[in-house]
mmCIF file of C-alpha atoms in Angstrom:
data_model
loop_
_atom_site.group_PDB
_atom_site.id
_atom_site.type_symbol
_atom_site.label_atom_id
_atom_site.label_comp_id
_atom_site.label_asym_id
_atom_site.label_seq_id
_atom_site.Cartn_x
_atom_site.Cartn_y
_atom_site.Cartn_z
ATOM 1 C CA UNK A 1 61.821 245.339 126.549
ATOM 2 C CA UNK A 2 58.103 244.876 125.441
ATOM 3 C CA UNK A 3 56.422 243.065 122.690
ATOM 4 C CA UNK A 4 54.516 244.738 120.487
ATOM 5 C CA UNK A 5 50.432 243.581 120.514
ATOM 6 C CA UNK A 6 50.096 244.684 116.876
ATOM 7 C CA UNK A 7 52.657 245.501 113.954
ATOM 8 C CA UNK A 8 50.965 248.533 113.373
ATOM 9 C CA UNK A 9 51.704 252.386 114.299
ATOM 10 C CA UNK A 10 49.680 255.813 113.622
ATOM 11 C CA UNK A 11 46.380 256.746 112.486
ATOM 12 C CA UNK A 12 44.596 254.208 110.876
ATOM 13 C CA UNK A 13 41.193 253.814 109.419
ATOM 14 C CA UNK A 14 39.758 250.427 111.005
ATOM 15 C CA UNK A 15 38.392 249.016 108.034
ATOM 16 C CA UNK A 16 41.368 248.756 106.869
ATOM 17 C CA UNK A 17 43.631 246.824 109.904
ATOM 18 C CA UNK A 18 40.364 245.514 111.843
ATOM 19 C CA UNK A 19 41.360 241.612 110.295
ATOM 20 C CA UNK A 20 45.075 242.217 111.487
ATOM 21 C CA UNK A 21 43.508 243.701 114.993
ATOM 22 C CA UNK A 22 41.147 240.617 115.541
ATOM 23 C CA UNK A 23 43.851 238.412 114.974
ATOM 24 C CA UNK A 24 45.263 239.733 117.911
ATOM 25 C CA UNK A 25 42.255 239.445 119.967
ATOM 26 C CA UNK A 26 43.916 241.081 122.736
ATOM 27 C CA UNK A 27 40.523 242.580 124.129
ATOM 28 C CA UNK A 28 41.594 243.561 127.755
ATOM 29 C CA UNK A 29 40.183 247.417 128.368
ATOM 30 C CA UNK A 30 42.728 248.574 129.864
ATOM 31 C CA UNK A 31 44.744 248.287 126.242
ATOM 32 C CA UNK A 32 42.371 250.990 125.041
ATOM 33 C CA UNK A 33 41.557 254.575 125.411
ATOM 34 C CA UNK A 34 38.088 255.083 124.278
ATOM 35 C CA UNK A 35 35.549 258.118 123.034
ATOM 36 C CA UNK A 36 32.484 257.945 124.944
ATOM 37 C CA UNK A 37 30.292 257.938 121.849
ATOM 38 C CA UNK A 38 31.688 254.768 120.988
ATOM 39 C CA UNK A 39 30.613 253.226 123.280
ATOM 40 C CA UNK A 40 27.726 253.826 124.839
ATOM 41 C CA UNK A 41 25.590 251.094 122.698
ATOM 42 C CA UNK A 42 27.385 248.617 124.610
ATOM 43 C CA UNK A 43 26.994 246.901 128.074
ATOM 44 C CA UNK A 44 29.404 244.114 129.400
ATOM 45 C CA UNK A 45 27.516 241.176 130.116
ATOM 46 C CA UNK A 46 27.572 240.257 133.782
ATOM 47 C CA UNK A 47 27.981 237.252 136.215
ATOM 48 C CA UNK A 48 30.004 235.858 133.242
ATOM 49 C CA UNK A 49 33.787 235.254 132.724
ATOM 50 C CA UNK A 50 35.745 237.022 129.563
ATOM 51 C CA UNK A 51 33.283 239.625 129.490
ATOM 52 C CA UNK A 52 35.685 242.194 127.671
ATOM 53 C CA UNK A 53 36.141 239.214 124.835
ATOM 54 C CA UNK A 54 32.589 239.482 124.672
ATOM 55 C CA UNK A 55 32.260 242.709 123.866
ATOM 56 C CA UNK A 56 35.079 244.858 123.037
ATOM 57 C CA UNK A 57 35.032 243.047 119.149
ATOM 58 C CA UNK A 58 31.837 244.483 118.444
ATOM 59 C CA UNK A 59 33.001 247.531 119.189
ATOM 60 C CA UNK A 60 35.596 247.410 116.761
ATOM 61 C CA UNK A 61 32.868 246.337 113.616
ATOM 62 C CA UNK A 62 32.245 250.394 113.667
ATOM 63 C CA UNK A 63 33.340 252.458 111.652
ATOM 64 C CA UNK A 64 36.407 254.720 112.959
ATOM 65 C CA UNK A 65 39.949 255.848 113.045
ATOM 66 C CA UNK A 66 42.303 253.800 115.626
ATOM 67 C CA UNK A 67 45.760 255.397 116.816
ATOM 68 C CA UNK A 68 47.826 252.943 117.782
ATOM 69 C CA UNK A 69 50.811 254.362 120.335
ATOM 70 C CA UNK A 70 53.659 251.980 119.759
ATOM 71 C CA UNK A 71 54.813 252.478 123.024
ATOM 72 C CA UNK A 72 55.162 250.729 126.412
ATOM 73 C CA UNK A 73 52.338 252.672 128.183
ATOM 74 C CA UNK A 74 51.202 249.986 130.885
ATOM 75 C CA UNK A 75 52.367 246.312 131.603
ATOM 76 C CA UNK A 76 50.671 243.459 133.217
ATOM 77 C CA UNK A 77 51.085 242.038 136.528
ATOM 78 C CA UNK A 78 51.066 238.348 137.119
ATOM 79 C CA UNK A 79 49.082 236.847 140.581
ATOM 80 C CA UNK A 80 48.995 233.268 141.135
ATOM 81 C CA UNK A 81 45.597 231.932 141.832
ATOM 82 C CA UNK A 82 43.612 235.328 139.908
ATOM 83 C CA UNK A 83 40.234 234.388 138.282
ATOM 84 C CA UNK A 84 42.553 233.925 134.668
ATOM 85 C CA UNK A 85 44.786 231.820 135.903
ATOM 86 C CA UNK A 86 41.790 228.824 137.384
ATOM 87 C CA UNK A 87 40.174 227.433 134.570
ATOM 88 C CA UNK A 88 36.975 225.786 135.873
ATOM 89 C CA UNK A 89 34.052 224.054 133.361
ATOM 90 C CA UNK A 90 32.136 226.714 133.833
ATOM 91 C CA UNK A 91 34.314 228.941 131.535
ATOM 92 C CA UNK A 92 34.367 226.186 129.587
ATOM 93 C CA UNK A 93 30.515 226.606 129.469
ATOM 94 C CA UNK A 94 30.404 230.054 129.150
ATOM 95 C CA UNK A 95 32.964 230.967 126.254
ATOM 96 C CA UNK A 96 31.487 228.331 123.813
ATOM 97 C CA UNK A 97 28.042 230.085 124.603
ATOM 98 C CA UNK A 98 29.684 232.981 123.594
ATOM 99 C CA UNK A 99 31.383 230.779 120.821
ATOM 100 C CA UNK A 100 27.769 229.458 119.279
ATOM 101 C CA UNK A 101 26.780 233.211 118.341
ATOM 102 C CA UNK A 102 29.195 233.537 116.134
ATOM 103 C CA UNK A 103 28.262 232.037 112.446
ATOM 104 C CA UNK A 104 30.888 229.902 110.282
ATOM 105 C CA UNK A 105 29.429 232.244 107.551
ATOM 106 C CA UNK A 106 29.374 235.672 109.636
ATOM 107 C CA UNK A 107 29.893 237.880 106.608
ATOM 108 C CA UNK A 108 32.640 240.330 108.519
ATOM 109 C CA UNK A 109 35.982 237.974 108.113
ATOM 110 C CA UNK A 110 36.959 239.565 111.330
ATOM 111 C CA UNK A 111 34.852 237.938 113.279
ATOM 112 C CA UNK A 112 35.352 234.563 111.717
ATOM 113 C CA UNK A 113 38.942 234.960 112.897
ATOM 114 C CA UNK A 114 37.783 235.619 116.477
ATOM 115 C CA UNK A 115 35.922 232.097 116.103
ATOM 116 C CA UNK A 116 39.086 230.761 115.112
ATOM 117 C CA UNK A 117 41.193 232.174 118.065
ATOM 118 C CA UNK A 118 37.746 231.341 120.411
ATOM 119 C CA UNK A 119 38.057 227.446 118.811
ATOM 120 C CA UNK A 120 41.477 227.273 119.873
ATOM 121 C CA UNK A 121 41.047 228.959 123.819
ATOM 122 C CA UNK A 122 38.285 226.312 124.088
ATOM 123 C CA UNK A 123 40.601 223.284 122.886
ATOM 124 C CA UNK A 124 43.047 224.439 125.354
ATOM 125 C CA UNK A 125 39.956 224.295 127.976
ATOM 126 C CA UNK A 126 39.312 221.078 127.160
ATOM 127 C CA UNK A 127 42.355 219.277 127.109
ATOM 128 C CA UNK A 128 43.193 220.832 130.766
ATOM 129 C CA UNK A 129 40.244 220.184 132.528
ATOM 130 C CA UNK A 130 39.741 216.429 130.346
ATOM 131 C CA UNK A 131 35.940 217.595 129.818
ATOM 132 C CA UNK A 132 35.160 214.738 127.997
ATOM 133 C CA UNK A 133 31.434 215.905 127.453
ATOM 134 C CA UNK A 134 32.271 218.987 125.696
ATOM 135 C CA UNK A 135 31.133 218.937 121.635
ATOM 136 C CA UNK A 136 35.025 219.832 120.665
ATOM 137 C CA UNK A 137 34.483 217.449 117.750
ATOM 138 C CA UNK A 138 31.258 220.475 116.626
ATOM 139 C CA UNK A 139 34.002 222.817 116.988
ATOM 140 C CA UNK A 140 36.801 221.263 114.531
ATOM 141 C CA UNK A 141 33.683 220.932 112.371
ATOM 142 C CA UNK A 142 33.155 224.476 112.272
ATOM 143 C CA UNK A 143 36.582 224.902 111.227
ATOM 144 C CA UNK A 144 35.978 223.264 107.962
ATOM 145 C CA UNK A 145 32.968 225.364 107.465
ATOM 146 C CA UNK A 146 34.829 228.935 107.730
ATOM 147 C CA UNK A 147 35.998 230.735 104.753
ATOM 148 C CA UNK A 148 38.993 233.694 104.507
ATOM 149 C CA UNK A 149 39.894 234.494 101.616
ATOM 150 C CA UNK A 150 44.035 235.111 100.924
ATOM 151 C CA UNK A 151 44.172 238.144 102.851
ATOM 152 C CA UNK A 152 42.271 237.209 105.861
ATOM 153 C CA UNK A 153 44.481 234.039 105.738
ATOM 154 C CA UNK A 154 47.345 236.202 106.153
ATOM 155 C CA UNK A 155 46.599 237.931 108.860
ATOM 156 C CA UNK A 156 46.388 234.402 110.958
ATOM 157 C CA UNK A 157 49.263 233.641 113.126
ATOM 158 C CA UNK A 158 50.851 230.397 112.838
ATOM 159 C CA UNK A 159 48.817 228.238 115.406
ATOM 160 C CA UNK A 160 45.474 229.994 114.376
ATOM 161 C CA UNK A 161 46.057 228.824 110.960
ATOM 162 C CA UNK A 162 46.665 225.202 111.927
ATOM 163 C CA UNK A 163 43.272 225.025 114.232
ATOM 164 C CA UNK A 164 41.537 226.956 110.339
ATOM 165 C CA UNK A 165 43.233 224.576 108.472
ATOM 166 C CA UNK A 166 44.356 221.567 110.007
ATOM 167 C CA UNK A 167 41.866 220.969 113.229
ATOM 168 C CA UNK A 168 42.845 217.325 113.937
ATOM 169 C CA UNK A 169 46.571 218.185 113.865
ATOM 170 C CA UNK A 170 46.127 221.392 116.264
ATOM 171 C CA UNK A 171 44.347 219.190 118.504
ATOM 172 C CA UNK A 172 47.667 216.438 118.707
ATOM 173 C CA UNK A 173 49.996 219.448 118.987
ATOM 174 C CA UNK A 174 48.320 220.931 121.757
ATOM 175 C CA UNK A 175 47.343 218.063 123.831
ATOM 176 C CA UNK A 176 51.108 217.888 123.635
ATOM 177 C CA UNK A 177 51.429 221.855 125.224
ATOM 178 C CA UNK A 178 48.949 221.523 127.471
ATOM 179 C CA UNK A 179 50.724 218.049 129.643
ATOM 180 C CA UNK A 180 53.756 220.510 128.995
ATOM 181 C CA UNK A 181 52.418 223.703 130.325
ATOM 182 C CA UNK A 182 51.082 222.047 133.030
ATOM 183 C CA UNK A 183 47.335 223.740 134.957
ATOM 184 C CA UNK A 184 46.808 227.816 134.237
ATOM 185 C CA UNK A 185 47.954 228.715 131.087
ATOM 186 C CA UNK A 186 45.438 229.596 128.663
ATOM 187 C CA UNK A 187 45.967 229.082 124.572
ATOM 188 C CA UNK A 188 45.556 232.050 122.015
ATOM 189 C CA UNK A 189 45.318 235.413 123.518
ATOM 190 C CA UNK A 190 41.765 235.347 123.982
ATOM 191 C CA UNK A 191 42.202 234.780 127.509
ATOM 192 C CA UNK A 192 45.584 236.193 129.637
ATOM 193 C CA UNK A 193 48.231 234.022 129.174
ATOM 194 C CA UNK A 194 51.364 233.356 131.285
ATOM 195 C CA UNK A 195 53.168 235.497 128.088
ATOM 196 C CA UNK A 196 50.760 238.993 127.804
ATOM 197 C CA UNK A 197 52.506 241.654 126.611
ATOM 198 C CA UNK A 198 52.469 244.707 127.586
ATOM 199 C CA UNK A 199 52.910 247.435 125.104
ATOM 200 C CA UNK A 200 51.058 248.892 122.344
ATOM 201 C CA UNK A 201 47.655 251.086 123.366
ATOM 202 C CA UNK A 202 45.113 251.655 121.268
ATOM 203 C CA UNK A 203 43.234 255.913 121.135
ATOM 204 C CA UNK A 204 40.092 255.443 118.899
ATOM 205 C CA UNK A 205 37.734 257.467 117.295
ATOM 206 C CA UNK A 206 37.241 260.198 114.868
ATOM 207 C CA UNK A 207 39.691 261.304 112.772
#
């Protein structure tokens, strides 16, 4: 049995799912099966952790068809001690770098929902490592400053929309998960979690 990464099947025109795909935000490459031309404006950052989270969204802001195969193609190997499962301060550091480039008023609502799911990856990172001198309190405050209108909102899955709508609350709830969860297990998809599904892969390009 698999679960499925998006509740969508076929051809689809991007505009048209890109809010349901971001909520997602499962960026791993691997997920994807890509036409050169769409990609050759893009370089992964390096020396940097979460590089595909860096870059595979902006990919997905052009404009294009997506075929999404609803069926269990690859799956995803846990190894204790792999670079996803240590959380250090300097991917703390390095995803709210990432974080800061993205505007409260970024006028693609897509990307405003990545800040969301990035908010909530970096409150996880914070409550596990008890960094104390990270801003979290900026990034609750940027939570009150993002706007989605009633579809946008809908795309949001339950814990994203508490960190959009309720910041203080998310932040009680999930210092509770995190003592529970114990060290290496990362919050909302952005980064590989001890749950990653394996299933749907994405074909994208022209129609």
């Amino acid at each position: 049995p698999y679960r499925r990464l998006y509740p969508l099947a076929g051809l689809k025109k991007l505009a048209q799912v890109r809010e349901q795909v971001f909520a997602s935000s499962r960026w791993f490459p691997s997920l994807r099966i890509y036409r050169r031309k769409y990609l050759e404006a893009f370089r992964f950052p390096e020396q940097v952790h979460y590089e595909d989270t860096m870059t595979i969204p902006f990919v997905y802001l052009q404009d294009m068809f997506v075929q999404f195969i609803d069926k269990p193609l690859l799956g995803y190997r846990e190894r204790p001690g792999s670079i996803t499962s240590r959380h250090t301060h300097q991917q703390l550091c390095q995803l709210y770098a990432f974080y800061q480039t993205i505007s409260v008023t970024e006028a693609n609502a897509a990307m405003r929902i990545l800040k969301i799911r990035l908010a909530r990856t970096l409150a996880y990172f914070y409550r596990e490592l008890q960094a104390e001198d990270f801003p979290m309190s900026a990034v609750l405050a940027d939570m009150h400053e993002i706007k989605l209108d009633k579809q946008a909102r809908k795309t949001l899955e339950w814990s994203d929309w508490v960190m959009y709508a309720a910041p203080h609350l998310y932040m009680r709830i999930n210092a509770w998960r995190v003592k529970s969860a114990g060290p290496g297990v990362a919050d909302g998809g952005i980064v590989p979690s001890g749950n990653l599904d394996a299933g749907t892969v994405e074909s994208f390009g022209d129609e």
